[in-house]
Amino acid sequence: MLVLTRKAGESLRIGSNIIITVLETSPGSIKVGINAPQEIPVHREEVYKRIQEENRKAMGLNLDSLKSFKK
Amino acid sequence: MIQGQLAMHEEHSEEILRNQMEIRLPFGLPGFESLTRFLVAELVDFPPFHFLQSLEERELGMLLLDVNLLQHEENISLMIKELEKRKIDRNSHQIFLILKLVSENRTFTANIRAPFVIEPEMATASQIILENQSLGFEYPLDPDAL
């Protein structure tokens, strides 16, 4: 993992068109701003992992289970 | 021909599916990022459900529900408003919820934090992860509301 030190107001550039700026630092957390093309999804890691988990469970669905919904 | 979860009906697939559309997911689905080609279709035997089937992994498929069926529910309205902030609306997009079975009581929950959005004109789709934390990953579905 690349580790870089930045202060509030300083930025990082990833590739040619993604810029991450440290907006604010406080004990225990930092606030960052992200400038990225609209087609690049940006997510909180823990939320993305939860969606991954939910999707894996949803993929295991069997059609038989639908019969309980069938009227 | 649809495969995988529908394998038991394979010989009758033309009878249980209708309005099939092949779609491309440029970023895949979270958890299945490498899969980009899917088929979405109505399930004739199980209205109002749709089925999303990977065209690259035969055993992978999931159930979808058209959000228009639940639009009057408060949380669903909130989800739709969040999508509209991203210029995604029901006139130009098809919006679905991904369903999950709750095996203990044989009911379903829907992920309203991350709806599945199809852009029909481009035949592309993506799962949109919303920031609003009041939108749940396991929104309970009332069978009588469908």
XYZ file of N, CA and C in Angstrom:
651
model
N 0.837 -1.197 0.000
C 0.000 0.000 0.000
C 0.875 1.252 0.000
N 0.574 2.165 -0.853
C 1.282 3.445 -0.877
C 0.776 4.311 0.272
N 1.675 4.826 1.073
C 1.288 5.671 2.203
C 1.870 7.069 1.997
N 0.997 8.081 2.026
C 1.418 9.465 1.838
C 0.847 10.316 2.967
N 1.586 11.308 3.377
C 1.101 12.223 4.414
C 0.592 13.505 3.754
N -0.609 13.939 4.136
C -1.214 15.152 3.602
C -1.782 15.991 4.742
N -1.819 17.278 4.544
C -2.434 18.173 5.531
C -3.769 18.668 4.975
N -4.565 19.268 5.858
C -5.837 19.848 5.404
C -5.568 20.847 4.289
N -6.336 20.745 3.221
C -6.176 21.632 2.075
C -5.290 21.049 0.990
N -4.563 19.986 1.319
C -3.692 19.370 0.319
C -4.424 18.226 -0.384
N -3.924 17.870 -1.539
C -4.638 16.903 -2.381
C -3.738 15.761 -2.845
N -4.405 14.763 -3.371
C -3.750 13.656 -4.073
C -4.407 13.541 -5.434
N -3.649 13.169 -6.410
C -4.232 12.913 -7.734
C -4.031 11.442 -8.070
N -5.092 10.801 -8.495
C -5.026 9.407 -8.927
C -5.302 9.370 -10.421
N -4.342 8.904 -11.181
C -4.479 8.960 -12.622
C -4.526 10.418 -13.056
N -5.215 10.676 -14.162
C -5.229 12.052 -14.670
C -6.445 12.837 -14.228
N -7.475 12.157 -13.713
C -8.725 12.887 -13.500
C -9.437 12.603 -12.183
N -8.732 12.027 -11.219
C -9.332 11.833 -9.890
C -8.475 12.585 -8.871
N -9.112 13.501 -8.136
C -8.393 14.299 -7.140
C -9.073 14.127 -5.787
N -8.299 13.759 -4.796
C -8.812 13.609 -3.434
C -8.174 14.694 -2.578
N -9.030 15.492 -1.946
C -8.552 16.629 -1.153
C -8.912 16.423 0.316
N -7.948 16.612 1.188
C -8.228 16.567 2.632
C -8.850 17.911 3.010
N -10.112 17.885 3.418
C -10.824 19.130 3.726
C -10.663 19.534 5.182
N -10.686 18.536 6.044
C -10.718 18.852 7.476
C -10.183 17.650 8.240
N -9.426 17.907 9.263
C -8.976 16.810 10.133
C -9.437 17.089 11.548
N -9.786 16.042 12.240
C -10.156 16.168 13.645
C -9.774 14.866 14.314
N -9.698 14.849 15.645
C -9.287 13.604 16.316
C -10.204 12.445 15.935
N -9.643 11.419 15.359
C -10.420 10.221 15.034
C -11.023 10.191 13.656
N -10.998 11.298 12.926
C -11.592 11.251 11.586
C -11.010 12.354 10.700
N -11.154 12.169 9.419
C -10.815 13.222 8.470
C -11.971 13.361 7.489
N -12.125 14.545 6.933
C -13.144 14.766 5.907
C -12.418 14.984 4.587
N -12.821 14.208 3.569
C -12.165 14.328 2.262
C -13.183 14.711 1.204
N -12.712 15.405 0.207
C -13.523 15.707 -0.971
C -12.944 14.954 -2.156
N -13.812 14.442 -2.988
C -13.359 13.631 -4.122
C -13.897 14.225 -5.409
N -13.014 14.546 -6.304
C -13.407 14.955 -7.651
C -13.062 13.819 -8.595
N -14.108 13.239 -9.186
C -13.888 12.116 -10.095
C -14.935 12.181 -11.201
N -14.644 11.620 -12.350
C -15.654 11.581 -13.412
C -16.919 10.881 -12.918
N -18.067 11.317 -13.420
C -19.342 10.794 -12.947
C -19.453 9.283 -13.124
N -18.770 8.751 -14.140
C -18.899 7.312 -14.394
C -18.063 6.463 -13.434
N -17.249 7.121 -12.598
C -16.455 6.375 -11.623
C -17.229 6.310 -10.308
N -17.707 5.147 -9.894
C -18.445 5.053 -8.632
C -17.500 5.255 -7.441
N -17.970 6.010 -6.455
C -17.208 6.224 -5.219
C -18.108 5.854 -4.050
N -17.637 4.972 -3.202
C -18.480 4.496 -2.101
C -17.675 4.386 -0.819
N -18.379 4.457 0.306
C -17.754 4.096 1.572
C -17.495 2.589 1.541
N -16.310 2.207 1.976
C -15.918 0.798 1.852
C -16.880 -0.136 2.601
N -17.285 0.265 3.821
C -18.132 -0.636 4.601
C -19.519 -0.792 3.967
N -19.994 0.266 3.311
C -21.288 0.171 2.633
C -21.172 -0.729 1.407
N -20.097 -0.552 0.657
C -19.897 -1.383 -0.536
C -19.806 -2.864 -0.149
N -19.085 -3.137 0.937
C -18.959 -4.541 1.380
C -20.304 -5.118 1.781
N -21.140 -4.300 2.409
C -22.474 -4.771 2.802
C -23.317 -5.086 1.567
N -23.208 -4.229 0.550
C -23.947 -4.486 -0.692
C -23.439 -5.772 -1.354
N -22.140 -5.974 -1.329
C -21.585 -7.223 -1.875
C -22.196 -8.438 -1.170
N -22.233 -8.346 0.157
C -22.768 -9.446 0.961
C -24.243 -9.692 0.646
N -25.010 -8.601 0.554
C -26.437 -8.730 0.249
C -26.644 -9.345 -1.137
N -25.835 -8.928 -2.104
C -25.982 -9.456 -3.457
C -25.646 -10.939 -3.509
N -24.635 -11.346 -2.764
C -24.275 -12.772 -2.763
C -25.411 -13.606 -2.191
N -26.054 -13.084 -1.164
C -27.207 -13.806 -0.594
C -28.362 -13.819 -1.585
N -28.586 -12.709 -2.256
C -29.706 -12.627 -3.206
C -29.493 -13.561 -4.386
N -28.249 -13.780 -4.772
C -27.964 -14.656 -5.907
C -28.303 -16.113 -5.607
N -28.448 -16.450 -4.351
C -28.707 -17.842 -4.001
C -30.176 -18.203 -3.989
N -31.017 -17.320 -4.460
C -32.461 -17.550 -4.369
C -32.927 -18.637 -5.322
N -33.805 -19.485 -4.829
C -34.373 -20.554 -5.641
C -35.806 -20.199 -6.011
N -36.198 -20.546 -7.214
C -37.546 -20.207 -7.664
C -38.640 -20.868 -6.828
N -38.339 -21.996 -6.210
C -39.348 -22.657 -5.384
C -39.861 -21.737 -4.281
N -38.966 -20.878 -3.802
C -39.362 -19.992 -2.711
C -40.438 -19.008 -3.144
N -40.578 -18.821 -4.438
C -41.600 -17.893 -4.930
C -43.009 -18.433 -4.756
N -43.106 -19.729 -4.615
C -44.449 -20.322 -4.543
C -45.220 -19.786 -3.337
N -44.505 -19.381 -2.279
C -45.200 -18.859 -1.122
C -45.819 -17.505 -1.409
N -45.366 -16.859 -2.473
C -45.929 -15.572 -2.863
C -47.021 -15.715 -3.921
N -47.030 -16.865 -4.549
C -47.951 -17.035 -5.671
C -49.389 -17.078 -5.175
N -50.248 -16.300 -5.815
C -51.650 -16.235 -5.370
C -52.529 -17.176 -6.179
N -31.306 -18.721 -24.243
C -32.156 -19.432 -23.275
C -31.631 -19.197 -21.856
N -32.526 -18.926 -20.969
C -32.106 -18.645 -19.603
C -31.686 -19.941 -18.907
N -30.699 -19.832 -18.038
C -30.108 -21.018 -17.416
C -30.150 -20.870 -15.902
N -29.320 -21.674 -15.268
C -29.066 -21.493 -13.840
C -30.264 -21.755 -12.965
N -30.705 -20.713 -12.247
C -31.789 -20.879 -11.288
C -33.054 -21.410 -11.962
N -33.149 -21.191 -13.251
C -34.333 -21.637 -13.963
C -34.117 -22.967 -14.662
N -33.009 -23.637 -14.320
C -32.670 -24.854 -15.039
C -33.794 -25.883 -14.987
N -34.527 -25.903 -13.865
C -35.578 -26.914 -13.744
C -36.712 -26.659 -14.747
N -36.769 -25.446 -15.268
C -37.812 -25.121 -16.228
C -37.247 -24.966 -17.635
N -35.992 -25.385 -17.809
C -35.278 -25.030 -19.033
C -36.068 -25.399 -20.283
N -36.670 -26.565 -20.261
C -37.367 -26.994 -21.466
C -38.607 -26.153 -21.750
N -39.037 -25.384 -20.738
C -40.227 -24.554 -20.919
C -39.898 -23.067 -20.774
N -38.616 -22.716 -20.973
C -38.207 -21.342 -20.664
C -39.007 -20.310 -21.440
N -39.381 -20.656 -22.671
C -40.127 -19.675 -23.466
C -41.505 -19.428 -22.875
N -41.975 -20.350 -22.026
C -43.296 -20.185 -21.426
C -43.246 -19.423 -20.112
N -42.103 -19.441 -19.454
C -42.050 -18.801 -18.140
C -41.383 -17.433 -18.164
N -40.836 -17.073 -19.309
C -40.185 -15.765 -19.430
C -40.811 -14.972 -20.559
N -40.854 -13.670 -20.380
C -41.280 -12.830 -21.490
C -40.574 -11.472 -21.385
N -40.577 -10.754 -22.488
C -39.913 -9.445 -22.547
C -38.453 -9.517 -22.089
N -37.749 -10.497 -22.610
C -36.337 -10.629 -22.258
C -35.520 -9.499 -22.885
N -34.577 -8.992 -22.123
C -33.705 -7.945 -22.636
C -32.281 -8.208 -22.158
N -31.343 -8.209 -23.093
C -29.942 -8.357 -22.706
C -29.392 -6.993 -22.331
N -28.709 -6.938 -21.192
C -28.163 -5.665 -20.722
C -26.695 -5.849 -20.348
N -25.995 -4.728 -20.372
C -24.572 -4.732 -20.042
C -24.369 -3.912 -18.770
N -23.589 -4.460 -17.850
C -23.250 -3.756 -16.614
C -21.759 -3.433 -16.663
N -21.394 -2.197 -17.019
C -19.975 -1.871 -17.210
C -19.106 -2.176 -15.994
N -19.683 -2.026 -14.783
C -18.907 -2.263 -13.563
C -19.334 -3.556 -12.868
N -20.141 -4.363 -13.503
C -20.648 -5.562 -12.852
C -21.572 -5.202 -11.707
N -21.787 -6.167 -10.822
C -22.556 -5.936 -9.602
C -21.609 -6.064 -8.418
N -21.805 -5.257 -7.356
C -20.980 -5.475 -6.162
C -21.051 -6.948 -5.725
N -19.902 -7.542 -5.554
C -19.846 -8.966 -5.245
C -19.633 -9.827 -6.469
N -19.945 -9.257 -7.630
C -19.811 -9.988 -8.903
C -19.278 -9.005 -9.962
N -18.193 -8.359 -9.621
C -17.698 -7.237 -10.433
C -17.236 -7.667 -11.830
N -16.872 -8.921 -11.976
C -16.340 -9.361 -13.275
C -17.446 -9.736 -14.257
N -18.679 -9.812 -13.769
C -19.783 -10.202 -14.645
C -20.439 -8.958 -15.228
N -20.472 -8.874 -16.533
C -20.974 -7.645 -17.163
C -22.148 -7.873 -18.105
N -22.442 -9.135 -18.419
C -23.540 -9.400 -19.360
C -24.660 -10.148 -18.643
N -25.843 -9.578 -18.683
C -26.989 -10.170 -17.991
C -28.214 -10.148 -18.898
N -29.172 -10.957 -18.493
C -30.478 -10.955 -19.137
C -31.497 -10.591 -18.065
N -32.429 -9.709 -18.395
C -33.512 -9.410 -17.467
C -34.828 -9.772 -18.163
N -35.727 -10.403 -17.415
C -36.972 -10.860 -18.031
C -38.074 -10.925 -16.993
N -39.297 -10.833 -17.480
C -40.455 -11.037 -16.597
C -40.646 -12.527 -16.376
N -41.031 -12.884 -15.166
C -41.335 -14.282 -14.858
C -42.839 -14.486 -15.008
N -43.226 -15.204 -16.037
C -44.646 -15.364 -16.341
C -45.370 -16.094 -15.216
N -44.741 -17.106 -14.668
C -45.395 -17.908 -13.628
C -45.457 -17.208 -12.271
N -44.623 -16.199 -12.107
C -44.524 -15.573 -10.793
C -44.613 -14.047 -10.881
N -45.710 -13.539 -11.416
C -45.844 -12.089 -11.411
C -45.930 -11.589 -9.969
N -45.419 -10.447 -9.653
C -44.870 -9.430 -10.563
C -43.342 -9.467 -10.630
N -42.737 -10.605 -10.345
C -41.285 -10.639 -10.244
C -40.604 -10.660 -11.613
N -39.407 -10.080 -11.642
C -38.504 -10.187 -12.780
C -37.310 -11.047 -12.348
N -36.557 -11.485 -13.332
C -35.385 -12.301 -13.028
C -34.172 -11.715 -13.739
N -33.077 -11.608 -13.004
C -31.816 -11.116 -13.572
C -30.857 -12.290 -13.634
N -30.429 -12.637 -14.828
C -29.620 -13.836 -15.034
C -28.273 -13.467 -15.653
N -27.197 -13.947 -15.050
C -25.875 -13.752 -15.662
C -25.780 -14.579 -16.933
N -25.236 -13.988 -17.977
C -25.010 -14.732 -19.218
C -23.606 -15.333 -19.244
N -22.848 -15.047 -18.183
C -21.472 -15.561 -18.128
C -21.302 -16.654 -17.082
N -22.137 -16.649 -16.044
C -22.099 -17.680 -14.999
C -23.501 -18.258 -14.885
N -23.655 -19.452 -15.401
C -25.001 -20.015 -15.559
C -25.779 -20.129 -14.256
N -25.060 -20.332 -13.144
C -25.781 -20.580 -11.891
C -26.160 -19.290 -11.159
N -25.826 -18.144 -11.712
C -26.073 -16.894 -10.995
C -27.282 -16.139 -11.541
N -28.225 -15.903 -10.654
C -29.401 -15.132 -11.011
C -30.049 -14.605 -9.750
N -30.832 -13.554 -9.883
C -31.500 -12.999 -8.708
C -32.865 -12.436 -9.090
N -33.701 -12.305 -8.092
C -35.052 -11.786 -8.313
C -35.075 -10.269 -8.201
N -35.872 -9.667 -9.069
C -36.049 -8.216 -9.047
C -37.530 -7.894 -8.917
N -37.801 -6.725 -8.374
C -39.178 -6.242 -8.285
C -39.226 -4.806 -8.790
N -40.153 -4.558 -9.707
C -40.327 -3.218 -10.280
C -40.745 -2.247 -9.184
N -40.009 -1.166 -9.040
C -40.257 -0.239 -7.940
C -41.613 0.461 -8.080
N -42.147 0.515 -9.296
C -43.446 1.162 -9.490
C -44.554 0.478 -8.693
N -44.349 -0.780 -8.371
C -45.365 -1.510 -7.611
C -45.443 -1.059 -6.157
N -44.395 -0.391 -5.706
C -44.333 0.006 -4.296
C -44.207 1.513 -4.113
N -44.462 2.258 -5.178
C -44.135 3.684 -5.165
C -44.881 4.469 -4.096
N -46.000 3.943 -3.608
C -46.779 4.695 -2.632
C -46.244 4.524 -1.208
N -45.295 3.622 -1.032
C -44.731 3.444 0.310
C -43.714 4.553 0.593
N -43.740 5.031 1.821
C -42.949 6.213 2.174
C -41.452 6.033 1.893
N -40.918 4.895 2.307
C -39.480 4.671 2.119
C -39.106 4.534 0.648
N -40.016 3.972 -0.123
C -39.751 3.828 -1.555
C -39.782 5.203 -2.228
N -40.725 6.037 -1.805
C -40.778 7.409 -2.335
C -39.481 8.153 -2.037
N -38.976 7.951 -0.834
C -37.707 8.586 -0.458
C -36.575 8.093 -1.356
N -36.565 6.791 -1.610
C -35.533 6.222 -2.487
C -35.616 6.821 -3.891
N -36.843 6.956 -4.386
C -37.038 7.510 -5.734
C -36.544 8.964 -5.782
N -36.811 9.717 -4.703
C -36.330 11.103 -4.661
C -34.810 11.162 -4.663
N -34.197 10.237 -3.940
C -32.724 10.196 -3.924
C -32.176 9.905 -5.322
N -32.861 9.026 -6.036
C -32.426 8.716 -7.405
C -32.610 9.930 -8.319
N -33.708 10.643 -8.112
C -33.977 11.815 -8.954
C -32.902 12.886 -8.779
N -32.318 12.952 -7.575
C -31.200 13.889 -7.368
C -30.036 13.550 -8.280
N -29.965 12.287 -8.672
C -28.887 11.849 -9.585
C -29.367 11.803 -11.034
N -30.482 12.454 -11.274
C -31.062 12.525 -12.626
C -31.459 11.136 -13.138
N -31.919 10.306 -12.217
C -32.447 8.993 -12.591
C -33.926 9.001 -12.246
N -34.767 8.920 -13.246
C -36.202 8.927 -12.965
C -36.895 7.779 -13.688
N -38.155 7.578 -13.303
C -38.887 6.417 -13.810
C -39.361 6.584 -15.248
N -39.248 7.791 -15.788
C -39.619 7.983 -17.187
C -38.529 7.496 -18.135
N -37.305 7.716 -17.730
C -36.199 7.365 -18.622
C -35.449 6.109 -18.207
N -35.769 5.597 -17.027
C -35.069 4.412 -16.528
C -36.076 3.396 -15.984
N -35.656 2.144 -15.976
C -36.413 1.116 -15.262
C -35.702 0.889 -13.934
N -36.472 1.004 -12.857
C -35.873 0.901 -11.527
C -36.420 -0.340 -10.826
N -35.513 -1.173 -10.366
C -35.889 -2.416 -9.698
C -35.241 -2.492 -8.317
N -35.856 -3.311 -7.470
C -35.260 -3.647 -6.183
C -34.745 -5.075 -6.254
N -33.602 -5.314 -5.660
C -33.055 -6.674 -5.583
C -33.620 -7.336 -4.331
N -34.159 -8.527 -4.510
C -34.844 -9.218 -3.417
C -33.974 -10.303 -2.801
N -34.245 -10.537 -1.510
C -33.548 -11.595 -0.787
C -34.577 -12.375 0.022
N -34.430 -13.664 0.020
C -35.363 -14.506 0.766
C -34.994 -14.543 2.239
N -36.007 -14.367 3.096
C -35.819 -14.582 4.529
C -36.343 -15.986 4.808
N -35.437 -16.927 4.920
C -35.845 -18.332 4.890
C -36.676 -18.735 6.106
N -36.474 -18.034 7.250
C -37.183 -18.457 8.469
C -38.705 -18.347 8.297
N -39.150 -17.292 7.643
C -40.604 -17.132 7.507
C -41.058 -17.054 6.046
N -40.170 -17.448 5.139
C -40.498 -17.523 3.721
C -41.094 -16.214 3.190
N -40.472 -15.136 3.564
C -40.839 -13.844 2.989
C -39.596 -13.227 2.355
N -39.784 -12.069 1.742
C -38.669 -11.428 1.062
C -38.372 -10.067 1.665
N -37.104 -9.684 1.545
C -36.727 -8.310 1.834
C -36.142 -7.706 0.555
N -36.190 -6.382 0.486
C -35.666 -5.685 -0.688
C -34.560 -4.727 -0.252
N -33.543 -4.621 -1.076
C -32.457 -3.694 -0.801
C -32.824 -2.337 -1.398
N -33.305 -1.432 -0.541
C -33.700 -0.114 -1.062
C -32.573 0.911 -0.916
N -31.467 0.482 -0.366
C -30.277 1.351 -0.299
C -29.534 1.332 -1.632
N -29.707 0.239 -2.382
C -28.940 0.095 -3.627
C -29.832 -0.495 -4.725
N -30.705 0.342 -5.295
C -31.601 -0.153 -6.351
C -30.834 -0.498 -7.633
N -31.472 -1.341 -8.432
C -30.892 -1.777 -9.706
C -31.567 -0.967 -10.813
N -30.773 -0.228 -11.565
C -31.324 0.741 -12.519
C -30.901 0.380 -13.935
N -31.889 0.278 -14.811
C -31.619 -0.035 -16.217
C -31.889 1.205 -17.052
N -30.971 1.484 -17.958
C -31.187 2.542 -18.941
C -31.534 1.855 -20.265
N -32.827 1.738 -20.569
C -33.250 0.901 -21.705
C -32.663 1.333 -23.050
N -32.548 2.638 -23.266
C -32.049 3.103 -24.569
C -30.642 2.609 -24.854
N -29.822 2.531 -23.795
C -28.432 2.105 -23.962
C -28.260 0.616 -23.671
N -29.335 -0.009 -23.157
C -29.259 -1.418 -22.730
C -28.122 -1.622 -21.727
N -27.988 -0.637 -20.828
C -26.988 -0.751 -19.765
C -27.687 -0.654 -18.413
N -27.004 -1.118 -17.390
C -27.579 -1.088 -16.050
C -26.474 -0.985 -15.014
N -26.875 -0.567 -13.816
C -25.928 -0.542 -12.704
C -26.714 -0.547 -11.405
N -26.044 -0.946 -10.358
C -26.661 -0.872 -9.040
C -26.188 0.437 -8.415
N -27.151 1.289 -8.082
C -26.834 2.623 -7.567
C -26.843 2.581 -6.041
N -25.718 2.852 -5.445
C -25.627 2.854 -3.980
C -25.909 4.262 -3.479
N -26.981 4.394 -2.702
C -27.421 5.713 -2.232
C -26.777 6.040 -0.890
N -26.616 7.329 -0.638
C -25.941 7.774 0.586
C -26.884 7.838 1.789
N -28.181 7.999 1.526
C -29.137 8.189 2.617
C -29.192 6.950 3.518
N -28.738 7.100 4.748
C -28.620 5.943 5.630
C -29.942 5.462 6.192
N -31.009 6.217 5.959
C -32.316 5.750 6.428
C -32.903 4.699 5.481
N -32.283 4.536 4.332
C -32.735 3.512 3.387
C -32.059 2.189 3.741
N -32.861 1.159 3.963
C -32.332 -0.083 4.503
C -31.853 -1.072 3.457
N -31.005 -1.979 3.899
C -30.548 -3.067 3.040
C -31.564 -4.213 3.010
N -32.416 -4.261 4.034
C -33.363 -5.375 4.158
C -34.761 -4.839 4.453
N -35.323 -4.157 3.482
C -36.661 -3.579 3.637
C -37.696 -4.694 3.496
N -38.520 -4.913 4.526
C -39.462 -6.041 4.456
C -40.563 -5.813 3.434
N -40.860 -6.843 2.668
C -41.912 -6.755 1.653
C -43.199 -7.377 2.174
N -44.263 -6.672 1.952
C -45.575 -7.195 2.332
C -46.174 -7.894 1.107
N -46.350 -9.207 1.163
C -46.876 -9.929 0.001
C -48.219 -9.381 -0.475
N -49.032 -8.904 0.446
C -50.354 -8.408 0.068
C -50.280 -7.092 -0.702
N -49.132 -6.418 -0.603
C -48.983 -5.137 -1.308
C -48.586 -5.344 -2.767
N -48.266 -6.580 -3.122
C -47.788 -6.825 -4.491
C -48.929 -7.179 -5.421
